[in-house]
XYZ file of C-alpha atoms in Angstrom:
638
model
C 5.581 -36.149 26.373
C 5.553 -32.728 24.678
C 7.081 -30.019 26.892
C 4.574 -27.171 27.013
C 7.063 -24.490 28.044
C 9.481 -25.469 25.274
C 6.621 -25.421 22.793
C 5.699 -21.836 23.652
C 9.335 -20.793 23.719
C 9.848 -22.271 20.247
C 6.664 -20.664 18.983
C 7.670 -17.357 20.483
C 11.010 -17.523 18.712
C 9.263 -18.209 15.412
C 7.050 -15.168 15.925
C 9.986 -12.966 16.802
C 12.074 -14.117 13.855
C 9.172 -13.782 11.452
C 8.347 -10.342 12.824
C 11.963 -9.395 12.236
C 11.699 -10.457 8.613
C 8.378 -8.692 8.140
C 9.759 -5.443 9.515
C 13.404 -5.470 8.450
C 13.216 -6.917 4.942
C 11.271 -3.810 4.026
C 8.250 -4.093 1.842
C 9.475 -0.918 0.154
C 12.438 -2.876 -1.228
C 11.072 -6.371 -1.843
C 7.590 -5.330 -2.968
C 4.112 -6.344 -1.890
C 4.206 -9.652 -3.754
C 7.232 -11.005 -1.884
C 5.943 -9.583 1.412
C 2.660 -11.426 0.836
C 4.503 -14.685 0.159
C 6.588 -14.218 3.298
C 3.424 -13.626 5.319
C 1.733 -16.708 3.833
C 4.649 -18.998 4.621
C 4.958 -17.624 8.148
C 1.220 -17.894 8.848
C 0.942 -21.427 7.469
C 3.997 -22.579 9.464
C 2.540 -21.070 12.623
C -0.812 -22.793 12.171
C 0.837 -26.104 11.244
C 2.863 -26.090 14.469
C -0.273 -25.281 16.434
C -2.206 -28.121 14.835
C 0.598 -30.635 15.297
C 0.605 -29.754 18.983
C -3.136 -29.531 19.717
C -4.711 -31.381 16.744
C -7.507 -28.798 16.919
C -8.159 -25.084 16.590
C -10.539 -22.781 18.440
C -12.483 -19.857 17.033
C -14.791 -17.559 19.050
C -18.326 -18.762 18.363
C -19.888 -15.336 17.829
C -17.038 -14.224 15.598
C -16.637 -17.403 13.561
C -19.628 -16.814 11.282
C -18.576 -13.281 10.333
C -14.952 -14.270 9.742
C -15.806 -17.310 7.662
C -18.375 -15.343 5.671
C -15.809 -12.610 5.000
C -13.191 -15.113 3.793
C -15.774 -16.945 1.657
C -17.071 -13.724 0.126
C -13.508 -12.655 -0.570
C -13.039 -15.858 -2.541
C -16.340 -15.463 -4.424
C -15.575 -11.868 -5.398
C -12.178 -13.059 -6.671
C -13.908 -15.184 -9.331
C -15.940 -12.157 -10.450
C -12.958 -9.803 -10.403
C -12.211 -7.353 -13.184
C -8.581 -8.494 -12.960
C -8.344 -12.020 -11.559
C -4.539 -12.073 -11.643
C -4.391 -9.337 -9.006
C -7.268 -10.800 -7.009
C -5.535 -14.170 -6.635
C -2.640 -12.410 -4.912
C -5.057 -10.463 -2.753
C -6.989 -13.557 -1.685
C -3.805 -15.443 -0.749
C -2.738 -12.425 1.257
C -6.062 -12.046 3.049
C -6.394 -15.762 3.766
C -2.934 -15.508 5.327
C -4.247 -12.740 7.601
C -7.113 -15.019 8.604
C -4.730 -17.903 9.342
C -2.495 -15.498 11.282
C -5.468 -14.322 13.344
C -6.587 -17.877 14.175
C -3.018 -18.950 15.031
C -2.335 -16.008 17.333
C -5.748 -16.366 18.979
C -5.023 -20.010 19.804
C -1.483 -19.173 20.873
C -2.375 -16.465 23.430
C -5.834 -17.659 24.536
C -5.871 -18.248 28.308
C -2.092 -17.898 28.404
C -0.863 -14.620 29.871
C 2.779 -15.645 29.534
C 2.393 -16.252 25.801
C 0.768 -12.834 25.401
C 3.680 -11.135 27.135
C 6.242 -13.009 25.021
C 4.423 -12.101 21.807
C 3.741 -8.435 22.568
C 7.103 -7.701 24.164
C 8.780 -9.452 21.233
C 6.945 -7.208 18.782
C 7.945 -4.125 20.798
C 11.627 -5.188 20.941
C 11.819 -5.897 17.203
C 9.956 -2.680 16.390
C 12.304 -0.599 18.527
C 15.299 -2.176 16.803
C 13.821 -1.210 13.446
C 12.995 2.335 14.601
C 16.458 2.911 16.021
C 18.210 1.720 12.858
C 15.813 3.756 10.700
C 16.441 6.882 12.774
C 20.218 6.354 12.630
C 20.054 6.214 8.815
C 17.741 9.233 8.836
C 20.309 11.294 10.756
C 23.405 10.028 8.911
C 21.818 10.706 5.498
C 21.160 14.319 6.520
C 17.382 13.970 6.230
C 16.813 15.255 9.779
C 18.600 18.554 9.105
C 16.918 18.984 5.733
C 13.434 18.668 7.246
C 12.548 15.605 5.191
C 9.625 13.553 6.605
C 10.665 10.419 8.489
C 9.496 7.312 6.609
C 12.100 4.733 7.607
C 11.358 1.244 6.307
C 8.097 2.206 4.626
C 6.999 3.537 1.248
C 5.676 6.759 2.724
C 5.874 8.756 5.950
C 2.155 8.215 6.615
C 2.811 4.477 6.843
C 5.578 5.059 9.376
C 3.031 7.054 11.358
C 0.680 4.081 11.097
C 3.433 1.812 12.431
C 4.102 4.132 15.379
C 0.390 4.063 16.262
C 0.927 0.407 17.232
C 4.165 0.940 19.149
C 3.542 4.126 21.181
C 0.535 2.747 23.148
C 2.461 -0.436 23.957
C 5.459 1.538 25.246
C 3.148 3.764 27.264
C 1.423 0.692 28.715
C 4.783 -0.849 29.687
C 5.923 2.420 31.272
C 2.867 2.508 33.535
C 3.003 -1.170 34.532
C 6.685 -1.814 35.170
C 7.652 -1.438 38.829
C 11.422 -1.291 38.440
C 12.361 2.405 38.333
C 15.334 1.869 36.033
C 13.236 0.023 33.464
C 10.431 2.529 33.924
C 12.844 5.342 33.067
C 13.949 3.484 29.941
C 10.384 2.992 28.724
C 9.589 6.623 29.525
C 12.490 7.662 27.285
C 11.480 5.202 24.559
C 7.905 6.517 24.645
C 9.223 10.050 24.194
C 11.525 8.904 21.388
C 8.622 7.241 19.549
C 6.404 10.321 19.893
C 9.335 12.402 18.628
C 9.508 10.144 15.563
C 5.749 10.539 15.064
C 6.252 14.304 14.952
C 9.079 13.893 12.434
C 6.782 11.967 10.073
C 4.861 15.259 9.550
C 1.767 13.077 9.099
C -1.157 15.188 10.256
C -3.531 12.222 10.093
C -0.979 10.378 12.247
C -0.858 13.216 14.769
C -4.645 13.352 15.043
C -4.928 9.554 15.289
C -2.314 9.512 18.057
C -4.161 12.253 19.949
C -7.418 10.292 19.736
C -5.788 7.038 20.817
C -4.014 8.746 23.740
C -7.302 10.289 24.838
C -8.835 6.804 24.762
C -5.883 5.492 26.783
C -6.231 8.267 29.358
C -9.997 7.783 29.806
C -9.621 4.062 30.486
C -6.592 4.345 32.773
C -7.498 7.494 34.697
C -8.422 5.588 37.871
C -5.230 3.543 38.024
C -2.580 5.985 36.815
C -0.496 7.741 39.480
C -0.264 11.525 39.678
C 3.500 11.409 39.208
C 2.984 9.486 35.974
C 0.442 12.068 34.817
C 2.813 14.978 35.461
C 5.693 13.174 33.778
C 3.700 12.330 30.663
C 2.092 15.782 30.412
C 5.548 17.350 30.659
C 6.930 14.962 28.043
C 4.160 15.632 25.534
C 4.369 19.381 26.198
C 8.104 19.436 25.436
C 7.679 17.309 22.316
C 4.648 19.316 21.212
C 6.712 22.488 21.404
C 8.851 21.095 18.575
C 5.900 21.614 16.269
C 5.694 25.262 17.311
C 9.385 26.097 17.039
C 10.168 24.173 13.854
C 8.846 26.250 10.900
C 8.127 23.337 8.540
C 6.282 21.417 11.282
C 4.376 24.491 12.430
C 3.274 25.196 8.868
C 2.018 21.606 8.521
C -0.061 22.077 11.662
C -1.556 25.526 10.970
C -2.327 24.665 7.337
C -4.600 21.801 8.405
C -7.863 23.859 8.304
C -7.042 24.838 4.705
C -7.555 21.207 3.658
C -11.291 21.651 4.274
C -11.714 24.154 1.439
C -11.323 23.453 -2.269
C -9.496 26.708 -2.996
C -6.715 26.096 -0.475
C -6.611 22.296 -0.422
C -3.283 20.607 -1.230
C -2.794 17.973 -3.917
C -2.562 15.334 -1.173
C -6.083 16.102 0.048
C -7.406 16.321 -3.494
C -5.883 12.913 -4.127
C -7.801 11.510 -1.138
C -11.066 13.066 -2.289
C -10.592 11.698 -5.792
C -9.809 8.271 -4.310
C -12.925 8.296 -2.120
C -15.129 9.425 -5.000
C -13.736 6.709 -7.260
C -14.343 4.081 -4.559
C -17.950 5.223 -4.147
C -18.493 5.062 -7.910
C -17.062 1.539 -7.998
C -19.515 0.539 -5.269
C -22.330 2.175 -7.227
C -21.345 0.292 -10.397
C -20.814 -3.111 -8.720
C -22.500 -3.018 -5.286
C -22.631 -6.783 -4.702
C -19.417 -8.319 -6.018
C -17.212 -5.252 -6.198
C -14.464 -4.784 -8.764
C -12.379 -7.599 -7.247
C -9.960 -7.915 -4.306
C -6.733 -6.027 -4.843
C -7.862 -4.358 -8.080
C -8.686 -0.848 -6.864
C -5.520 0.674 -8.320
C -5.943 -1.010 -11.701
C -9.635 -0.149 -12.018
C -9.083 3.415 -10.776
C -7.739 4.253 -14.233
C -11.298 4.005 -15.564
C -12.518 6.490 -12.950
C -9.685 9.017 -13.123
C -10.989 12.488 -13.927
C -8.245 14.828 -12.710
C -4.804 15.156 -14.358
C -1.883 13.896 -12.257
C -4.213 12.481 -9.595
C -3.835 8.705 -9.545
C -4.111 6.459 -6.512
C -3.286 2.773 -6.082
C -5.406 2.656 -2.922
C -8.571 4.357 -1.718
C -6.942 6.080 1.295
C -9.810 4.685 3.346
C -9.708 0.940 3.846
C -13.413 0.660 4.583
C -14.253 2.286 1.245
C -11.575 0.222 -0.481
C -12.948 -3.083 0.808
C -16.443 -1.965 -0.260
C -15.190 -1.099 -3.755
C -13.276 -4.363 -4.117
C -15.606 -6.910 -2.461
C -18.947 -5.128 -2.602
C -21.253 -4.185 0.247
C -21.467 -7.744 1.685
C -17.691 -7.877 2.083
C -17.530 -4.375 3.559
C -20.367 -4.990 6.015
C -18.839 -8.250 7.234
C -15.477 -6.541 7.831
C -17.094 -3.546 9.541
C -19.108 -5.911 11.759
C -15.810 -7.377 13.071
C -14.661 -3.879 14.072
C -18.128 -3.128 15.399
C -18.180 -6.262 17.536
C -14.793 -5.345 19.031
C -16.131 -1.846 19.803
C -19.197 -3.351 21.503
C -16.990 -5.531 23.708
C -14.805 -2.551 24.675
C -17.889 -0.692 25.895
C -19.562 -3.682 27.552
C -16.532 -5.197 29.297
C -14.348 -2.125 29.886
C -14.195 -2.635 33.671
C -12.822 -6.164 33.457
C -10.901 -5.886 30.203
C -8.662 -3.045 31.299
C -7.886 -4.244 34.775
C -4.105 -3.847 34.903
C -3.723 -6.817 37.226
C -5.607 -9.271 35.016
C -4.683 -7.887 31.611
C -1.501 -5.776 31.991
C -0.923 -5.093 28.277
C -4.455 -5.131 26.885
C -4.946 -1.379 27.258
C -1.981 -0.771 24.942
C -3.277 -3.360 22.463
C -6.764 -1.839 22.369
C -5.429 1.715 22.134
C -3.298 0.668 19.167
C -6.384 -0.800 17.472
C -8.277 2.463 18.033
C -5.439 4.535 16.565
C -4.866 2.371 13.494
C -8.611 2.100 12.796
C -9.006 5.874 12.820
C -5.870 6.383 10.712
C -7.166 3.881 8.140
C -10.048 6.246 7.436
C -7.534 8.570 5.780
C -4.580 6.477 4.715
C -3.383 3.190 3.239
C -2.060 1.447 6.382
C -4.139 -1.706 5.964
C -3.182 -1.999 2.310
C 0.389 -2.719 3.435
C 1.325 -6.229 4.532
C 3.324 -5.286 7.629
C 0.749 -2.927 9.114
C -2.306 -5.079 8.405
C -0.491 -8.105 9.851
C 0.027 -6.147 13.068
C -3.666 -5.247 13.085
C -4.743 -8.900 12.921
C -2.217 -9.920 15.588
C -3.453 -7.228 17.971
C -7.084 -8.035 17.169
C -6.492 -11.705 17.999
C -4.923 -10.749 21.337
C -7.875 -8.474 22.105
C -10.533 -11.111 21.396
C -8.586 -13.748 23.346
C -9.056 -11.626 26.490
C -12.781 -10.982 26.105
C -15.763 -13.005 27.270
C -16.296 -14.444 23.781
C -13.196 -16.573 24.326
C -15.275 -18.573 26.815
C -17.716 -19.660 24.111
C -15.703 -21.149 21.300
C -16.037 -23.531 18.411
C -13.402 -26.233 18.690
C -12.623 -27.859 15.368
C -11.067 -31.236 16.096
C -13.063 -33.888 14.258
C -10.785 -33.655 11.269
C -7.822 -34.113 13.577
C -4.412 -34.031 12.013
C -5.914 -33.577 8.535
C -6.465 -29.913 9.469
C -2.765 -29.508 8.748
C -3.734 -29.668 5.064
C -5.042 -26.082 5.373
C -1.671 -24.479 6.158
C 0.090 -26.909 3.822
C -2.190 -25.827 0.972
C -1.565 -22.181 1.812
C 2.186 -22.759 1.949
C 2.137 -24.689 -1.343
C 0.179 -21.884 -3.031
C 2.656 -19.349 -1.697
C 5.667 -21.312 -2.934
C 3.978 -21.699 -6.337
C 3.474 -17.938 -6.561
C 7.009 -17.376 -5.302
C 8.436 -19.465 -8.135
C 6.328 -17.582 -10.672
C 7.229 -14.164 -9.256
C 10.940 -14.998 -9.039
C 10.960 -16.283 -12.613
C 9.211 -13.093 -13.726
C 11.853 -10.966 -11.975
C 14.650 -12.964 -13.615
C 12.970 -12.740 -17.022
C 12.589 -8.983 -16.658
C 16.200 -8.590 -15.551
C 17.535 -10.776 -18.392
C 15.441 -8.903 -20.926
C 16.750 -5.512 -19.780
C 20.310 -6.903 -19.938
C 19.788 -8.082 -23.522
C 19.540 -11.847 -22.889
C 16.378 -12.212 -24.930
C 16.327 -15.981 -25.468
C 16.858 -16.728 -21.765
C 14.164 -14.232 -20.775
C 11.785 -15.768 -23.332
C 12.070 -19.229 -21.774
C 11.490 -17.818 -18.285
C 8.504 -15.676 -19.208
C 6.811 -18.528 -21.089
C 7.106 -20.647 -17.949
C 5.709 -17.813 -15.861
C 2.704 -17.304 -18.138
C 2.051 -21.055 -18.106
C 2.012 -20.952 -14.295
C -0.237 -17.896 -14.078
C -1.840 -16.928 -17.408
C -4.074 -14.275 -15.811
C -1.459 -11.803 -14.614
C -1.221 -8.726 -16.861
C 2.420 -8.086 -15.933
C 3.454 -11.505 -17.155
C 1.518 -11.257 -20.425
C 2.798 -7.742 -21.077
C 6.420 -8.805 -20.635
C 5.834 -11.869 -22.815
C 4.534 -9.649 -25.615
C 7.500 -7.275 -25.354
C 9.998 -10.147 -25.449
C 8.282 -11.810 -28.397
C 8.373 -8.565 -30.318
C 12.089 -8.205 -29.519
C 12.534 -11.730 -30.942
C 10.978 -10.415 -34.158
C 7.867 -12.576 -33.861
C 5.217 -9.827 -34.048
C 2.363 -12.295 -34.584
C 3.139 -14.035 -31.276
C 3.612 -10.689 -29.526
C 0.224 -9.534 -30.812
C -1.405 -12.646 -29.346
C -0.055 -11.819 -25.882
C -1.210 -8.210 -26.028
C -4.623 -9.098 -27.474
C -5.127 -11.675 -24.726
C -4.829 -8.840 -22.197
C -7.376 -6.739 -24.081
C -9.814 -9.657 -24.021
C -9.273 -10.490 -20.357
C -9.021 -6.918 -19.073
C -10.483 -4.345 -21.493
C -9.928 -1.606 -18.886
C -6.128 -2.005 -19.093
C -4.743 0.784 -21.378
C -1.137 -0.443 -21.651
C -2.023 -3.434 -23.831
C -3.735 -1.237 -26.436
C -0.734 1.080 -26.475
C 1.717 -1.799 -26.924
C -0.323 -3.048 -29.884
C -0.332 0.439 -31.364
C 3.384 0.896 -30.753
C 4.071 -2.412 -32.468
C 2.042 -1.334 -35.503
C 3.823 2.033 -35.542
C 7.255 0.382 -35.592
C 6.232 -1.865 -38.484
C 4.927 1.096 -40.485
C 1.226 0.252 -40.224
C 0.269 3.785 -39.174
C -3.535 3.549 -39.644
C -3.672 0.516 -37.322
C -1.315 2.296 -34.917
C -3.755 5.218 -34.760
C -6.660 2.873 -34.038
C -4.945 0.952 -31.213
C -3.352 3.976 -29.529
C -6.626 5.888 -29.714
C -8.268 3.017 -27.813
C -5.544 3.244 -25.184
C -6.215 6.954 -24.732
C -9.978 6.364 -24.664
C -9.557 3.898 -21.788
C -7.447 6.389 -19.840
C -5.735 9.469 -21.253
C -3.945 10.294 -17.978
C -1.589 7.292 -17.654
C 1.490 8.863 -19.245
C 2.370 11.129 -22.208
C 3.883 8.347 -24.368
C 0.628 7.245 -26.104
C -0.229 10.846 -27.008
C 3.253 11.457 -28.396
C 3.237 8.244 -30.443
C -0.288 8.956 -31.728
C 0.802 12.418 -32.872
C 3.848 10.926 -34.606
C 1.626 8.364 -36.347
C -0.573 11.198 -37.654
C 2.528 13.015 -38.900
C 3.586 9.868 -40.787
C 0.159 9.985 -42.433
C 0.709 13.703 -43.257
C -2.172 14.695 -40.974
C -0.535 17.657 -39.254
C -3.777 19.141 -37.953
C -4.713 15.923 -36.147
C -1.197 15.642 -34.717
C -1.404 19.232 -33.472
C -4.785 18.616 -31.826
C -3.513 15.482 -30.068
C -0.471 17.323 -28.696
C -2.419 20.415 -27.652
C -5.032 18.367 -25.844
C -2.373 16.262 -24.104
C -0.538 19.373 -22.877
C -3.587 21.425 -21.895
C -6.111 18.828 -20.711
C -4.297 15.664 -19.623
C -0.836 16.813 -18.506
C -1.074 20.514 -17.599
C 1.773 22.093 -15.623
C -0.509 22.983 -12.705
C -0.174 22.832 -8.917
C -0.880 19.067 -8.865
C 2.040 18.503 -11.205
C 4.371 20.591 -9.057
C 3.354 18.796 -5.862
C 4.138 15.375 -7.366
C 6.892 16.480 -9.769
C 9.651 14.528 -8.001
C 7.686 11.303 -8.502
C 7.240 11.908 -12.223
C 10.918 12.730 -12.608
C 11.882 9.386 -11.029
C 9.401 7.520 -13.251
C 10.707 9.135 -16.442
C 7.406 10.874 -17.165
C 8.948 14.346 -17.087
C 11.159 13.536 -20.080
C 8.115 12.213 -21.974
C 6.248 15.396 -21.071
C 9.087 17.524 -22.428
C 8.953 15.496 -25.664
C 5.293 16.526 -26.074
C 6.309 20.189 -26.028
C 9.224 19.656 -28.395
C 7.041 17.696 -30.830
C 4.393 20.438 -30.772
C 7.118 23.010 -31.433
C 8.208 20.964 -34.475
C 4.630 20.854 -35.765
C 4.232 24.606 -35.329
C 7.510 25.235 -37.149
C 6.427 23.006 -40.037
C 3.192 25.003 -40.257
C 5.122 28.279 -40.289
C 4.092 29.347 -36.791
C 7.558 30.397 -35.562
C 6.299 32.661 -32.752
C 4.041 29.928 -31.378
C 6.931 27.477 -31.443
C 9.114 29.999 -29.616
C 6.488 30.392 -26.853
C 6.412 26.620 -26.369
C 10.195 26.474 -25.914
C 10.012 29.392 -23.461
C 7.521 27.375 -21.369
C 9.889 24.405 -21.315
C 12.789 26.642 -20.224
C 10.692 28.193 -17.465
C 8.852 25.154 -16.100
C 11.248 22.215 -16.374
C 13.945 21.596 -13.783
C 16.412 20.162 -14.605
C 16.322 21.453 -18.145
C 15.846 18.786 -20.864
C 18.990 17.938 -22.872
C 17.232 18.805 -26.157
C 16.437 22.368 -25.066
C 19.605 23.941 -26.486
C 18.965 22.467 -29.931
C 15.342 23.635 -29.961
C 16.251 27.136 -28.810
C 18.508 27.372 -31.848
C 15.680 26.049 -34.042
C 13.273 28.813 -33.003
C 15.924 31.534 -33.083
C 16.497 31.940 -29.350
C 19.959 32.493 -27.882
C 21.335 29.198 -26.419
């Protein structure tokens, strides 16, 4: 006979361990692809264990249609994607979210003990991550320097999104625990987490937290004790004073109204506006199928209109899902959120009864905060944060009246296990391909060309629709001095994904290196036509190709337009300069100026060349290594 308590204990351990991996392995280090694979394996294992135990799964009847339609539409839009290679990854990832939701719903449904184990486990693991992140933050000197707190995430806004899940849960535990010692600990941990939220400097995070705390207060006002109110008001007042007395935090707060006006808006806000506008244009161009799941960042290149303003995500998940899966996909997702909102309003008196549902107020408050924050940021485009959303959503629905009316899928019996097995097999398949790609890339950079060639050919055979794989295959084949084979790889990308500028540039670069300058001009010009804002390299190479053809005027026009129109040294550049320096774009940008100076010198325009070098000396930090040589060329003192 299967021991029920041991089953839940084992399942709880799996959730805790998997949560640890999801949080501590750091998506910022391992990348979204490996995080997605980890999620898929975890979700499929969780569902398999559930099915082996119960031989059936339950889904809320009123929610099942919308969820299944959303998953189905996601799959359909994948086949019509503008870049299927990316959409396959996105579908696997989203189907894993769906499996995670169903598994957690079945795990916690009508089982208060399981809910406590799950939610407290998430809080414990999250606190461990926050404490280690903060320790590193202090030791590295980032606290004293005023650097935003980002911890395990790509960006400080994502850390704010993570804290929006944890703070309400800590607050909920503080109010419910009777033991005064433990209550004091959770009071301190709540304050610590709010302190970290302030350190993120995320204004969208601050506003989202304020809204979620207001929601929490309105629903708990009848049950909260006056002493708790005074304690929390005092805590938030003390922490809020940090914003006033710390100059960099105070400036972040008072500058918020400036973001509403175009003349005073920062590059960050302009980036969001550009992202939203691009998403709306994608919806307008493909309102039914969308551009394809997971392809927003790739397709954005075709909609980029402002220099230096590129976004991988829409900074509004609702717009992003509309752009990628069309209006049917967006409406089905919004209806899930809408249905949850309806249940909050309809069943608020029973749902938030602290005796019946002691942690549900924290869960619901977290969902409110993350939903609002996702209107302005990329939380749900990150595996860790969107996984937390689906876990909390499953817990919420398991406590509502819809859990009474369920669809129980049991006719297929044990064969239902094929679903998680198929998901796991797909994930392992992608893992092998992604690992082989990483090894091929590493071997190629280390000079082991033959070994990298064998690996990349295997990778392309496994997934012939991924642009990264085909691009690397072309580069390796060219390094093996088989330009015909390299051209086939690059041309395959242009046929599959004509919106991808890198493939045209690689073809042009290959022609340039072989001395076929007219063909180089043609291919590189196509790359620039697709998107002139990607990086300065195509413009520089195009100008050099014109110089090889003795067309100095055309070379000069290309360089002037690149410097003035596509890569101007404006406020956007300065705001994101540190990113371009890390990516090597700053050195390419400096090469544009140096090449233009050479052209001006060849045309006898010494004063113009001197002005160009003066701009480089004034605007570039650190100074390019070639500057001394060019200063001597134009007659300036070194």
